[in-house]
Amino acid sequence: MSYIGRLAPSPTGAQHLGNARTFLVAWLACRQAGGELLLRIEDLDTPRTKLGAAEQAVEDLRWLGLDWDASNHEQSFTVQSNREERYSQILEHLKERNLVYPCTCSRSEVEQAASAPHESVLDGTIYPGTCSHRSSLDAAVLDRSGQKYAWRFRMPSGTHEWSDGLFGTQSLNAKELLGDFVVGRSYGVTAYQLAVVIDDHDFGINHVVRGNDLIFSTYRQNAIYHAMAWSPPAWLHVPLVVGTDGRRLAKRHGDTRLSMYREQGVLPEKMIGYLAETLGLTKDVSSISALELLASLGPNNDWIQRMTRDNIVFDPERH
Ligand code: GLU
C-alpha cells in the first residue's frame, strides 16, 4: 500500500515554529517514502478561526519549501467547512446505532460534576456521564423544546491499545481516563474528533504525523474508526516545541510566527536548519533547504527512531 500522508493546519491563529517542526517531519517521512501528501485546512473551530490564517498557513508552507499534492481536481487542498454534508451523513449513521447521545451539560456543569482526583491529569476534564442514559432518539424532544446540546460519542470500555511510530505501545482505559467525547453540536457544526477521522478515511490517509498534544485524541479517533469498521492510519506523534516554562509554545513565549520570520527576512533554509538540528537530523544549526535535508537522509527512515522523545525547549534568548 502506498504511503498517503497529510498536513492539517488549523487556521485558529498563525503557524509558529512548533507547527513548522511537525510539518517538516510529516513532509520528510512522506516524501522519503515516495508517498502522496495532502493538505487540509481544519477550520471547524469557527469562533477561534482567524480571517486570513488559512491563506497564511499555505504561504508559510510554501516559504518553508514543503510541497503537497492536489487532493482533488479543482483545488490543491481540502477545507473542512466545505465537507459538513459528509460529516452529517456519518453522524446520522452513529445516531442510528445509538453510538452517540445528546448531551445538554454546559462546560461548567461538566467541570463541577467531575470531581475524582485524577481529573484533567491526562487530557482535560473527564465527562462524568451525566447524559449517557439518553438515547439518540431523545434529541427530537430537545429540539422541540429548543434546548441546545452536543452529540457525545460513547467511548467503549476496556483497555485500548495502539502503537505509535515514535513512542511505541500506548494503552489505557479510555472510558475511565478520557470519557465520552463531543463529536458534534446541535446547531450543526461537527467537532474535530469526528471530522478528522472522516477526512483521513475518505482521502485514504494511511500515515498521520502530528504533534503529541494529540496523543490522547488518538484513543478517541481509534474508537470512531472501530465503530465505522474503517482501518486507522499508522500514527506518529512528534514531541512539541515548548517554552522555558515547559508549556506548549504560545504568544506568551514571544513571537515565533513563521510570518514574522518571513517578514524579517529570515531565510527558510535557516529555519529548516534550526528545526533539523532540534530533530537530531543534523549535527549543528546550518542553513539547509527542505529538499537538501530530504536528500541527506538517504532511503532509510531510521532517523525517525533517532528523534528525541522529549519536548524541545525554545529559549528566545538563544535565538
Ligand atoms: N489541525 C490540528 C493542529 O493544527 C492537527 C490535527 C491532526 O493532525 O489530527 O494541531
Coordinates of C-alpha atoms and ligand atoms in Angstrom, one line a residue:
M1 CA 0.0 0.0 0.0
S2 CA 1.5 3.3 -0.9
Y3 CA 2.0 6.0 1.7
I4 CA -0.6 8.8 1.9
G5 CA 0.0 11.4 4.4
R6 CA -1.3 14.9 5.2
L7 CA -0.6 18.3 6.6
A8 CA -3.5 19.7 8.6
P9 CA -3.1 23.2 9.9
S10 CA -5.8 24.9 11.9
P11 CA -6.3 28.5 11.0
T12 CA -7.1 29.4 14.6
G13 CA -4.0 31.6 14.6
A14 CA -0.7 31.9 12.8
Q15 CA 1.5 28.9 12.4
H16 CA 4.6 29.0 14.6
L17 CA 7.9 27.2 14.6
G18 CA 6.4 24.3 16.6
N19 CA 3.9 23.7 13.8
A20 CA 6.7 24.0 11.2
R21 CA 8.7 21.4 13.0
T22 CA 5.8 18.9 12.9
F23 CA 5.0 19.7 9.2
L24 CA 8.7 19.1 8.4
V25 CA 8.6 15.6 9.9
A26 CA 5.3 14.8 8.1
W27 CA 6.8 16.0 4.9
L28 CA 10.1 14.2 5.2
A29 CA 8.5 10.9 6.2
C30 CA 6.1 11.1 3.3
R31 CA 8.5 12.3 0.6
Q32 CA 11.1 9.8 1.7
A33 CA 8.5 7.0 1.3
G34 CA 7.7 8.3 -2.2
G35 CA 4.2 9.0 -0.9
E36 CA 1.4 11.4 -1.6
L37 CA 0.9 14.3 0.8
L38 CA -2.4 16.1 1.1
L39 CA -3.2 19.5 2.6
R40 CA -6.3 20.0 4.7
I41 CA -7.4 23.2 6.4
E42 CA -9.1 22.4 9.7
D43 CA -11.4 25.4 10.0
L44 CA -14.3 23.9 12.0
D45 CA -13.4 25.7 15.3
T46 CA -15.3 28.7 14.0
P47 CA -15.2 31.0 16.9
R48 CA -11.4 30.7 17.0
T49 CA -10.8 30.6 13.3
K50 CA -8.9 33.8 12.2
L51 CA -9.6 35.5 8.9
G52 CA -6.7 35.1 6.5
A53 CA -5.0 32.5 8.7
A54 CA -5.6 29.7 6.2
E55 CA -4.1 31.6 3.3
Q56 CA -1.2 32.5 5.6
A57 CA -0.7 28.8 6.5
V58 CA -0.5 27.9 2.8
E59 CA 2.1 30.7 2.3
D60 CA 4.1 29.5 5.4
L61 CA 4.3 26.0 4.0
R62 CA 5.4 27.3 0.6
W63 CA 8.0 29.5 2.2
L64 CA 9.4 26.5 4.1
G65 CA 9.7 24.6 0.9
L66 CA 7.2 22.0 1.9
D67 CA 5.1 21.0 -1.1
W68 CA 1.9 18.8 -1.2
D69 CA -0.2 17.1 -3.8
A70 CA -3.6 18.0 -5.1
S71 CA -6.4 16.4 -3.2
N72 CA -8.9 16.9 -6.0
H73 CA -9.0 18.3 -9.4
E74 CA -10.3 21.8 -8.5
Q75 CA -8.3 22.7 -5.6
S76 CA -4.9 21.8 -4.2
F77 CA -6.3 21.4 -0.7
T78 CA -9.4 20.5 1.2
V79 CA -11.2 22.8 3.5
Q80 CA -13.2 21.1 6.3
S81 CA -16.0 23.6 6.4
N82 CA -16.9 22.5 2.8
R83 CA -17.5 19.0 3.9
E84 CA -20.3 19.4 6.5
E85 CA -22.7 17.4 4.4
R86 CA -20.5 14.3 4.5
Y87 CA -19.8 14.7 8.2
S88 CA -23.6 14.9 9.0
Q89 CA -24.1 11.7 7.0
I90 CA -21.7 9.8 9.2
L91 CA -23.1 11.4 12.4
E92 CA -26.6 10.2 11.3
H93 CA -25.2 6.8 11.0
L94 CA -23.7 6.9 14.5
K95 CA -27.1 8.2 15.8
E96 CA -29.0 5.3 14.2
R97 CA -26.7 2.9 16.0
N98 CA -27.1 4.8 19.3
L99 CA -23.3 5.2 19.5
V100 CA -23.8 8.9 20.3
Y101 CA -26.2 10.6 22.6
P102 CA -27.3 14.2 23.1
C103 CA -25.6 15.9 26.0
T104 CA -27.1 19.1 27.5
C105 CA -24.3 19.7 30.0
S106 CA -22.6 23.0 29.9
R107 CA -18.8 23.2 30.3
S108 CA -19.0 24.4 33.9
E109 CA -21.6 21.6 34.8
V110 CA -19.1 19.0 33.4
E111 CA -16.3 20.5 35.4
Q112 CA -18.3 20.6 38.6
A113 CA -19.6 17.1 38.3
A114 CA -16.2 15.6 37.6
S115 CA -14.5 15.5 41.0
A116 CA -12.3 12.5 41.0
P117 CA -8.6 13.3 41.9
H118 CA -7.2 12.2 38.5
E119 CA -9.5 14.5 36.6
S120 CA -7.7 16.7 34.0
V121 CA -4.4 15.0 34.5
L122 CA -4.3 13.3 31.1
D123 CA -6.4 15.3 28.6
G124 CA -8.9 17.7 30.1
T125 CA -11.9 17.0 32.3
I126 CA -13.4 13.5 32.1
Y127 CA -17.0 13.7 31.2
P128 CA -18.8 12.1 34.2
G129 CA -21.6 10.5 32.0
T130 CA -24.4 12.7 33.2
C131 CA -26.4 12.4 29.9
S132 CA -25.2 8.9 28.9
H133 CA -28.6 7.4 29.9
R134 CA -30.1 9.2 26.9
S135 CA -30.8 7.6 23.6
S136 CA -30.0 9.4 20.4
L137 CA -33.8 9.5 19.8
D138 CA -34.2 11.9 22.8
A139 CA -32.7 14.6 20.5
A140 CA -36.2 15.1 19.0
V141 CA -37.7 16.1 22.3
L142 CA -34.8 18.5 23.0
D143 CA -35.2 20.0 19.5
R144 CA -38.9 20.7 20.2
S145 CA -38.1 22.5 23.4
G146 CA -35.3 24.4 21.7
Q147 CA -32.7 23.1 24.1
K148 CA -29.1 23.1 22.9
Y149 CA -27.0 20.0 23.1
A150 CA -23.9 18.4 21.9
W151 CA -23.5 14.9 20.5
R152 CA -21.2 12.7 22.6
F153 CA -19.7 9.5 21.4
R154 CA -19.9 6.6 23.8
M155 CA -16.3 5.6 24.5
P156 CA -16.2 1.8 24.6
S157 CA -15.0 0.3 27.9
G158 CA -11.9 -1.8 28.5
T159 CA -8.3 -1.2 27.7
H160 CA -7.4 0.4 24.4
E161 CA -4.1 -0.3 22.8
W162 CA -2.4 1.1 19.8
S163 CA 1.1 1.7 18.6
D164 CA 2.8 5.0 17.9
G165 CA 5.7 5.2 15.4
L166 CA 7.9 7.0 17.9
F167 CA 6.5 6.3 21.4
G168 CA 5.7 2.6 20.9
T169 CA 2.8 0.8 22.5
Q170 CA 0.2 3.0 24.1
S171 CA -2.5 1.7 26.3
L172 CA -5.1 2.9 28.8
N173 CA -8.7 2.5 29.8
A174 CA -10.1 5.3 27.6
K175 CA -13.6 5.1 29.0
E176 CA -12.4 5.8 32.6
L177 CA -9.5 8.1 31.8
L178 CA -10.7 10.1 28.9
G179 CA -14.5 9.5 28.9
D180 CA -17.2 10.1 26.3
F181 CA -16.4 12.9 24.0
V182 CA -18.1 15.5 21.8
V183 CA -18.4 14.8 18.1
G184 CA -21.0 17.3 17.0
R185 CA -23.2 20.2 18.1
S186 CA -26.9 20.5 17.7
Y187 CA -26.5 23.6 15.6
G188 CA -24.7 21.5 13.0
V189 CA -21.0 22.0 13.4
T190 CA -19.0 18.8 13.5
A191 CA -16.3 18.5 16.2
Y192 CA -12.7 18.0 15.3
Q193 CA -12.6 14.3 16.6
L194 CA -15.1 13.1 14.1
A195 CA -14.2 15.4 11.1
V196 CA -10.6 14.3 11.2
V197 CA -11.5 10.6 11.1
I198 CA -13.9 11.0 8.2
D199 CA -11.4 13.1 6.2
D200 CA -8.5 10.8 6.8
H201 CA -10.6 7.8 5.9
D202 CA -12.2 9.4 2.8
F203 CA -8.9 10.6 1.4
G204 CA -7.2 7.3 2.1
I205 CA -4.7 8.8 4.6
N206 CA -2.7 5.8 6.0
H207 CA 0.0 7.8 7.8
V208 CA -0.7 10.5 10.3
V209 CA 2.2 12.6 11.7
R210 CA 1.1 15.3 14.1
G211 CA 2.0 16.9 17.4
N212 CA 2.0 14.8 20.6
D213 CA -0.6 17.2 22.2
L214 CA -3.0 14.9 20.2
I215 CA -1.8 11.6 21.5
F216 CA -4.9 11.2 23.7
S217 CA -7.1 12.1 20.8
T218 CA -5.8 9.0 19.1
Y219 CA -7.8 6.8 21.5
R220 CA -10.9 8.7 20.6
Q221 CA -10.3 8.6 16.9
N222 CA -9.4 4.9 17.0
A223 CA -12.8 4.3 18.8
I224 CA -14.5 6.0 15.8
Y225 CA -12.5 4.0 13.3
H226 CA -13.5 0.9 15.1
A227 CA -17.2 1.8 15.2
M228 CA -17.2 2.5 11.5
A229 CA -15.2 -0.6 10.7
W230 CA -12.6 1.5 9.0
S231 CA -8.8 0.9 9.3
P232 CA -7.0 3.5 11.3
P233 CA -3.8 5.0 9.9
A234 CA -0.3 4.5 11.3
W235 CA 0.2 7.1 14.0
L236 CA 3.3 9.1 14.7
H237 CA 3.3 11.8 17.3
V238 CA 6.1 14.4 17.2
P239 CA 7.3 16.0 20.5
L240 CA 6.3 19.6 20.8
V241 CA 8.3 22.8 21.0
V242 CA 7.6 24.3 24.4
G243 CA 8.6 27.5 26.2
T244 CA 11.2 27.7 29.0
D245 CA 8.2 27.1 31.4
G246 CA 7.6 23.7 29.8
R247 CA 4.3 24.8 28.3
R248 CA 3.2 24.5 24.7
L249 CA 4.6 27.3 22.5
A250 CA 2.2 30.3 22.6
K251 CA 2.2 34.0 22.4
R252 CA 3.5 34.5 25.9
H253 CA 6.8 32.9 24.8
G254 CA 7.4 35.6 22.3
D255 CA 6.7 35.9 18.7
T256 CA 7.6 32.7 16.9
R257 CA 5.1 33.1 14.0
L258 CA 6.5 31.9 10.7
S259 CA 5.1 35.0 9.0
M260 CA 7.1 37.2 11.4
Y261 CA 10.4 35.4 10.5
R262 CA 9.4 35.7 6.8
E263 CA 8.7 39.4 7.2
Q264 CA 12.0 39.9 9.0
G265 CA 13.8 38.4 6.0
V266 CA 14.9 35.2 7.7
L267 CA 15.8 32.7 5.1
P268 CA 13.7 29.5 5.1
E269 CA 16.9 27.5 4.9
K270 CA 17.9 29.0 8.3
M271 CA 14.5 27.9 9.8
I272 CA 14.8 24.4 8.3
G273 CA 18.4 24.2 9.6
Y274 CA 17.3 25.1 13.1
L275 CA 14.4 22.6 13.0
A276 CA 16.6 19.8 11.6
E277 CA 19.1 20.3 14.4
T278 CA 16.3 20.2 17.1
L279 CA 15.1 17.0 15.5
G280 CA 18.6 15.5 15.7
L281 CA 18.9 15.3 11.9
T282 CA 21.9 17.5 11.6
K283 CA 24.8 17.9 13.9
D284 CA 24.7 21.7 14.1
V285 CA 22.5 24.5 13.1
S286 CA 23.4 25.3 9.5
S287 CA 21.3 26.5 6.6
I288 CA 19.7 23.8 4.6
S289 CA 16.7 23.6 2.3
A290 CA 13.9 21.1 2.9
L291 CA 14.9 19.3 -0.3
E292 CA 18.6 19.1 0.7
L293 CA 17.6 17.8 4.1
L294 CA 15.5 15.1 2.5
A295 CA 18.3 14.1 0.2
S296 CA 20.7 14.0 3.1
L297 CA 18.6 11.3 4.9
G298 CA 19.0 8.8 2.1
P299 CA 16.5 6.0 1.6
N300 CA 16.4 4.7 5.2
N301 CA 13.8 6.0 7.7
D302 CA 15.7 5.1 10.8
W303 CA 16.1 8.9 11.5
I304 CA 12.5 8.7 12.8
Q305 CA 13.6 6.4 15.6
R306 CA 16.6 8.7 16.4
M307 CA 14.3 11.7 17.0
T308 CA 14.2 12.8 20.6
R309 CA 11.1 11.8 22.5
D310 CA 11.4 14.8 24.8
N311 CA 9.7 18.1 24.0
I312 CA 12.1 20.8 22.7
V313 CA 12.5 23.9 24.8
F314 CA 12.6 27.1 22.8
D315 CA 14.6 29.8 24.5
P316 CA 14.2 33.2 22.8
E317 CA 17.4 34.4 24.4
R318 CA 19.3 31.9 22.4
H319 CA 17.6 32.5 19.0
Ligands
GLU1 N1 -5.3 20.8 13.0 C1 -4.6 20.2 14.1 C2 -3.5 21.2 14.5 O1 -3.2 22.1 13.8 C3 -4.0 18.9 13.7 C4 -5.0 17.8 13.7 C5 -4.4 16.4 13.4 O2 -3.3 16.4 12.9 O3 -5.2 15.5 13.6 O4 -3.0 21.0 15.6

